[in-house]
Every structure is written in structure tokens, then in C-alpha cells.
């Protein structure tokens, strides 16, 4: 981006003197809005304290406190000798069923896949139980690394019965596009998420240091008639991916 438009963007962070909220909190909230709204994306640089103070009309101490708030929240990262940058974290709402590719494109990232395995095989006991089929029944097992703007985000293994998809060659870049082409779009899904330490092999594939925590996810997707369509076992980078849940209060609560 040109320097002038970037100056205009950060000038919009100027706190409102009529607002009783502390200046550093106002500045932090407005910067948070620029990030959550997509105006600032992962990897974008934030001006140095002195420059940001001049653009917003506040002191460097105020700027520093604002940035510290967002660093603590994981929205910004500070690299010694390099500066402050927007974290490359992605928030995925758990209330929306969407394929990885569509989700990344909606957020302005370019999705891609690195195929590790794509084969017709027999279902393992865990896969058979999740799909509700007999052990060793014919399935497709599709394993790949999912990337966003070239950055490894997850290792994903999708398993589907061959009665629904007969050949792995039917699946291109998007698994969900292949399902849609065969009239097999799921209407709901159940996800189980737990944190664990990455294996050495996973750390190598995801370009992370070892040991480091990852998010292990098992998702079962269902067709309108209630039948399980596919089960996906994923390992997401915990340093780049957040799963967000919106909660609502019930009518009766303590």
C-alpha cells in the first residue's frame, strides 16, 4: 500500500476527547476494529510508537499501552529490531459450516493444498465407527496440508465412503466442491476439539518448532437424512488459528 493511504488509516485511530474511556483503551479498540474488519491483515506493519503518536495526537506512553493490550490479546506481535506487526491468526466461527477454501477466500487469503495421500482403501476401526459403516469397508482417504497465502495452517485427513465418492480423482483443490458436484452437501456437523503437543512429523509439515501445541479436531458432517457423509481428522496450528464460539444466555440462568 502507498504511504499516504496507510497514514490516513492510522490517523482514524485518533481517540475522542469526549469519550470518558482512557485514551489507550480507545486507541486499542479502534486498532482492534481495523484488524477484525480486515482493513489491516496478518503481516501488516504498525507504525513505530513515535509515528503513531504523531498521527493520533496522543503520547508515546499511550501508544505503548495500547499496543501492549493487543500484543497480550494475540492480535499484534513485536519483533525486536523489526517492529510491530498484525498477527497472522485466523478466527473460525464454530457456528458456520464452511469449507477451508471458501473460508480463506472470504477472509482475503489464497487457499491451497499440498497433497500427502489420496487413495481408495479400507476404513480403519475409528473411521468405520465415525462413518457408521463396517470395518474395512471401502473408503477414500484424502490427506493434505492446508495453506493460506502459502503458510501451512493444518494437516487434514478426510474420509468418505466410496458409495458417495467412487474415486479420489474426483477430488480437486476443494473437497467441498467435489461433494457439491455430486449433490452431497452436508447440512450440519459435529466437531470435537482438544489441545495436544504436535508430533515431530507434524511440526515438520506445519513449519513449527517442536514441542508446540496444536489443535486436534474431529469433524463429522451429516446429510439432511441424518446419515454421516464424511469424517475429517485435522491438526491445526494453535499459533495461527483460533476457533470462536458465540454464546447466548438462556431465559433462566443464575
Short mmCIF file of C-alpha atoms in Angstrom, two decimals:
data_model
loop_
_atom_site.label_atom_id
_atom_site.label_comp_id
_atom_site.label_asym_id
_atom_site.label_seq_id
_atom_site.Cartn_x
_atom_site.Cartn_y
_atom_site.Cartn_z
CA UNK A 1 0.00 0.00 0.00
CA UNK A 2 1.13 3.61 -0.56
CA UNK A 3 2.44 5.56 2.40
CA UNK A 4 -0.26 8.22 2.27
CA UNK A 5 -3.27 5.82 2.44
CA UNK A 6 -1.60 4.00 5.34
CA UNK A 7 -1.15 7.30 7.17
CA UNK A 8 -4.86 8.01 6.63
CA UNK A 9 -5.77 4.60 8.02
CA UNK A 10 -3.82 5.05 11.24
CA UNK A 11 -4.98 8.66 11.62
CA UNK A 12 -8.53 7.27 12.07
CA UNK A 13 -7.37 5.80 15.39
CA UNK A 14 -7.39 9.26 16.99
CA UNK A 15 -9.30 8.98 20.30
CA UNK A 16 -12.45 11.00 21.01
CA UNK A 17 -11.78 13.54 23.78
CA UNK A 18 -15.49 13.47 24.72
CA UNK A 19 -15.27 9.76 25.45
CA UNK A 20 -14.62 9.06 29.14
CA UNK A 21 -12.79 5.85 28.33
CA UNK A 22 -9.00 6.05 28.78
CA UNK A 23 -7.18 7.11 25.63
CA UNK A 24 -5.10 3.96 25.44
CA UNK A 25 -8.24 1.79 25.53
CA UNK A 26 -9.89 3.88 22.79
CA UNK A 27 -6.79 3.56 20.64
CA UNK A 28 -6.60 -0.20 21.27
CA UNK A 29 -10.28 -0.70 20.44
CA UNK A 30 -10.04 1.22 17.17
CA UNK A 31 -6.94 -0.65 16.14
CA UNK A 32 -8.71 -3.92 17.02
CA UNK A 33 -11.60 -2.89 14.73
CA UNK A 34 -9.21 -2.27 11.83
CA UNK A 35 -7.84 -5.78 12.30
CA UNK A 36 -11.16 -7.58 12.79
CA UNK A 37 -12.70 -5.68 9.86
CA UNK A 38 -9.91 -6.74 7.51
CA UNK A 39 -8.50 -3.25 6.87
CA UNK A 40 -5.28 -4.49 8.44
CA UNK A 41 -4.30 -8.05 7.59
CA UNK A 42 -1.88 -10.53 9.04
CA UNK A 43 1.68 -9.43 8.46
CA UNK A 44 0.87 -5.73 8.02
CA UNK A 45 3.21 -3.39 9.87
CA UNK A 46 2.05 -0.94 12.53
CA UNK A 47 3.92 2.41 12.56
CA UNK A 48 6.57 2.94 15.25
CA UNK A 49 5.41 4.43 18.55
CA UNK A 50 6.70 7.92 17.72
CA UNK A 51 4.96 7.98 14.32
CA UNK A 52 1.70 6.52 15.62
CA UNK A 53 1.68 9.09 18.44
CA UNK A 54 2.08 11.91 15.90
CA UNK A 55 -0.70 10.53 13.68
CA UNK A 56 -3.21 10.14 16.54
CA UNK A 57 -2.28 13.11 18.74
CA UNK A 58 -1.54 11.05 21.86
CA UNK A 59 1.62 10.41 23.83
CA UNK A 60 4.05 7.59 23.17
CA UNK A 61 3.17 6.16 26.58
CA UNK A 62 -0.47 5.93 25.49
CA UNK A 63 0.51 4.26 22.23
CA UNK A 64 2.75 1.81 24.07
CA UNK A 65 -0.05 0.80 26.47
CA UNK A 66 -2.45 0.32 23.55
CA UNK A 67 -0.05 -1.88 21.66
CA UNK A 68 0.70 -3.92 24.78
CA UNK A 69 -3.03 -4.62 25.14
CA UNK A 70 -3.23 -6.07 21.63
CA UNK A 71 0.04 -7.97 21.93
CA UNK A 72 -1.33 -9.64 25.08
CA UNK A 73 -4.56 -10.44 23.19
CA UNK A 74 -2.54 -12.07 20.41
CA UNK A 75 -3.62 -9.59 17.73
CA UNK A 76 -0.19 -7.99 17.38
CA UNK A 77 3.33 -9.38 17.53
CA UNK A 78 6.50 -7.41 18.25
CA UNK A 79 9.81 -8.46 16.73
CA UNK A 80 12.96 -6.96 18.26
CA UNK A 81 14.68 -4.76 15.72
CA UNK A 82 11.86 -5.15 13.18
CA UNK A 83 8.76 -3.51 14.70
CA UNK A 84 5.13 -4.33 15.44
CA UNK A 85 3.01 -6.40 13.07
CA UNK A 86 -0.55 -7.71 12.83
CA UNK A 87 -0.56 -11.35 13.88
CA UNK A 88 -1.33 -13.87 11.18
CA UNK A 89 -4.06 -15.50 13.27
CA UNK A 90 -7.33 -16.60 11.71
CA UNK A 91 -10.57 -16.82 13.67
CA UNK A 92 -13.02 -19.51 12.61
CA UNK A 93 -16.59 -19.30 14.00
CA UNK A 94 -17.76 -22.76 15.04
CA UNK A 95 -21.38 -21.86 14.24
CA UNK A 96 -20.75 -21.78 10.47
CA UNK A 97 -20.23 -24.89 8.33
CA UNK A 98 -17.85 -23.85 5.57
CA UNK A 99 -15.04 -25.49 3.64
CA UNK A 100 -11.48 -24.34 4.28
CA UNK A 101 -11.04 -22.88 0.78
CA UNK A 102 -14.22 -20.78 0.89
CA UNK A 103 -13.43 -19.61 4.41
CA UNK A 104 -9.91 -18.47 3.49
CA UNK A 105 -11.07 -16.66 0.34
CA UNK A 106 -13.77 -14.86 2.34
CA UNK A 107 -11.01 -13.57 4.63
CA UNK A 108 -8.82 -12.38 1.77
CA UNK A 109 -6.31 -15.26 1.88
CA UNK A 110 -5.39 -17.51 -1.04
CA UNK A 111 -6.01 -21.16 -0.07
CA UNK A 112 -4.07 -24.09 -1.44
CA UNK A 113 -3.37 -27.73 -0.67
CA UNK A 114 -0.29 -29.91 -0.64
CA UNK A 115 -1.45 -33.47 -1.13
CA UNK A 116 0.21 -36.07 1.07
CA UNK A 117 -2.04 -39.03 0.26
CA UNK A 118 -5.12 -39.58 -1.89
CA UNK A 119 -6.23 -43.18 -2.11
CA UNK A 120 -9.05 -45.72 -2.08
CA UNK A 121 -8.60 -48.05 0.89
CA UNK A 122 -10.42 -49.84 3.68
CA UNK A 123 -11.81 -47.99 6.69
CA UNK A 124 -9.89 -48.20 9.95
CA UNK A 125 -11.92 -49.13 13.06
CA UNK A 126 -12.08 -45.45 14.17
CA UNK A 127 -13.10 -44.28 10.68
CA UNK A 128 -15.71 -47.03 10.37
CA UNK A 129 -17.23 -46.13 13.74
CA UNK A 130 -17.35 -42.42 12.88
CA UNK A 131 -18.95 -43.07 9.47
CA UNK A 132 -21.33 -45.79 10.70
CA UNK A 133 -20.02 -48.38 8.23
CA UNK A 134 -18.47 -51.82 8.56
CA UNK A 135 -14.75 -52.08 9.45
CA UNK A 136 -12.55 -52.30 6.33
CA UNK A 137 -15.45 -51.06 4.16
CA UNK A 138 -14.20 -49.22 1.03
CA UNK A 139 -13.49 -45.53 1.64
CA UNK A 140 -11.50 -42.66 0.18
CA UNK A 141 -8.78 -41.26 2.45
CA UNK A 142 -7.63 -37.77 1.46
CA UNK A 143 -4.70 -36.33 3.41
CA UNK A 144 -3.20 -32.92 2.72
CA UNK A 145 -1.60 -29.83 4.20
CA UNK A 146 -3.92 -26.82 4.03
CA UNK A 147 -2.23 -23.47 3.42
CA UNK A 148 -3.26 -19.80 3.42
CA UNK A 149 -1.09 -17.44 1.37
CA UNK A 150 1.48 -20.23 1.28
CA UNK A 151 1.61 -20.60 5.08
CA UNK A 152 0.86 -24.13 6.41
CA UNK A 153 -2.26 -23.95 8.58
CA UNK A 154 -3.37 -27.53 9.14
CA UNK A 155 -2.90 -31.19 8.31
CA UNK A 156 -6.25 -32.61 7.27
CA UNK A 157 -7.38 -36.18 6.58
CA UNK A 158 -10.89 -36.51 5.16
CA UNK A 159 -12.54 -39.94 4.92
CA UNK A 160 -15.68 -40.68 2.92
CA UNK A 161 -17.40 -43.89 1.87
CA UNK A 162 -16.85 -44.93 -1.76
CA UNK A 163 -20.62 -45.29 -2.13
CA UNK A 164 -20.66 -41.49 -2.07
CA UNK A 165 -17.42 -40.72 -3.93
CA UNK A 166 -16.10 -43.60 -6.01
CA UNK A 167 -12.61 -42.33 -6.85
CA UNK A 168 -10.01 -39.99 -5.32
CA UNK A 169 -9.57 -38.46 -8.79
CA UNK A 170 -12.97 -36.81 -8.34
CA UNK A 171 -11.49 -34.50 -5.70
CA UNK A 172 -9.54 -31.49 -6.90
CA UNK A 173 -8.46 -28.46 -4.88
CA UNK A 174 -11.70 -28.28 -2.87
CA UNK A 175 -13.21 -31.35 -1.20
CA UNK A 176 -16.48 -29.49 -0.62
CA UNK A 177 -16.66 -28.55 -4.30
CA UNK A 178 -16.45 -32.26 -5.16
CA UNK A 179 -19.24 -33.02 -2.69
CA UNK A 180 -21.39 -30.24 -4.14
CA UNK A 181 -20.82 -31.52 -7.69
CA UNK A 182 -22.30 -34.85 -6.61
CA UNK A 183 -25.23 -33.35 -4.70
CA UNK A 184 -23.74 -34.23 -1.33
CA UNK A 185 -23.63 -31.01 0.67
CA UNK A 186 -23.83 -31.59 4.43
CA UNK A 187 -26.31 -29.52 6.43
CA UNK A 188 -24.73 -29.81 9.87
CA UNK A 189 -21.60 -31.06 11.59
CA UNK A 190 -20.27 -32.05 14.99
CA UNK A 191 -16.74 -31.07 15.98
CA UNK A 192 -14.62 -32.29 18.85
CA UNK A 193 -11.57 -30.14 19.63
CA UNK A 194 -8.73 -30.81 22.02
CA UNK A 195 -5.26 -29.41 22.53
CA UNK A 196 -2.18 -31.62 22.46
CA UNK A 197 1.50 -31.43 21.62
CA UNK A 198 2.48 -31.79 17.97
CA UNK A 199 4.44 -34.83 16.94
CA UNK A 200 7.85 -34.26 15.41
CA UNK A 201 6.49 -35.17 11.95
CA UNK A 202 3.54 -32.77 12.33
CA UNK A 203 5.88 -29.98 13.43
CA UNK A 204 7.99 -30.52 10.29
CA UNK A 205 4.94 -30.43 8.00
CA UNK A 206 3.49 -27.33 9.66
CA UNK A 207 6.82 -25.46 9.88
CA UNK A 208 6.57 -25.02 13.64
CA UNK A 209 9.09 -25.56 16.41
CA UNK A 210 8.90 -28.74 18.45
CA UNK A 211 7.46 -29.14 21.00
CA UNK A 212 4.48 -26.84 20.34
CA UNK A 213 0.76 -27.25 20.97
CA UNK A 214 -1.70 -27.91 18.14
CA UNK A 215 -5.49 -28.16 17.98
CA UNK A 216 -6.72 -31.65 17.10
CA UNK A 217 -10.18 -31.64 15.55
CA UNK A 218 -12.52 -34.46 14.59
CA UNK A 219 -15.49 -33.33 12.50
CA UNK A 220 -18.40 -35.46 11.34
CA UNK A 221 -20.66 -33.94 8.68
CA UNK A 222 -24.28 -35.03 8.21
CA UNK A 223 -26.66 -35.13 5.24
CA UNK A 224 -30.28 -33.92 5.57
CA UNK A 225 -31.45 -37.50 6.29
CA UNK A 226 -29.09 -37.71 9.27
CA UNK A 227 -26.54 -40.01 7.66
CA UNK A 228 -22.86 -39.26 8.30
CA UNK A 229 -21.32 -38.15 5.00
CA UNK A 230 -17.67 -37.74 5.94
CA UNK A 231 -15.33 -37.57 8.88
CA UNK A 232 -12.31 -35.28 8.93
CA UNK A 233 -9.36 -35.52 11.31
CA UNK A 234 -7.35 -32.28 11.42
CA UNK A 235 -4.34 -30.88 13.21
CA UNK A 236 -4.36 -27.05 13.25
CA UNK A 237 -1.58 -24.68 14.19
CA UNK A 238 -2.55 -23.22 17.55
CA UNK A 239 -0.31 -20.19 16.98
CA UNK A 240 -2.23 -19.12 13.85
CA UNK A 241 -5.78 -20.41 14.21
CA UNK A 242 -8.50 -19.55 16.73
CA UNK A 243 -11.93 -21.15 16.96
CA UNK A 244 -14.59 -18.74 18.19
CA UNK A 245 -17.95 -19.63 19.71
CA UNK A 246 -20.80 -17.16 20.23
CA UNK A 247 -22.82 -17.93 23.36
CA UNK A 248 -26.28 -16.69 24.24
CA UNK A 249 -27.88 -16.66 27.67
CA UNK A 250 -30.94 -18.80 28.29
CA UNK A 251 -34.12 -17.27 29.67
CA UNK A 252 -33.38 -18.80 33.06
CA UNK A 253 -29.85 -18.59 34.39
CA UNK A 254 -28.10 -17.91 37.69
#
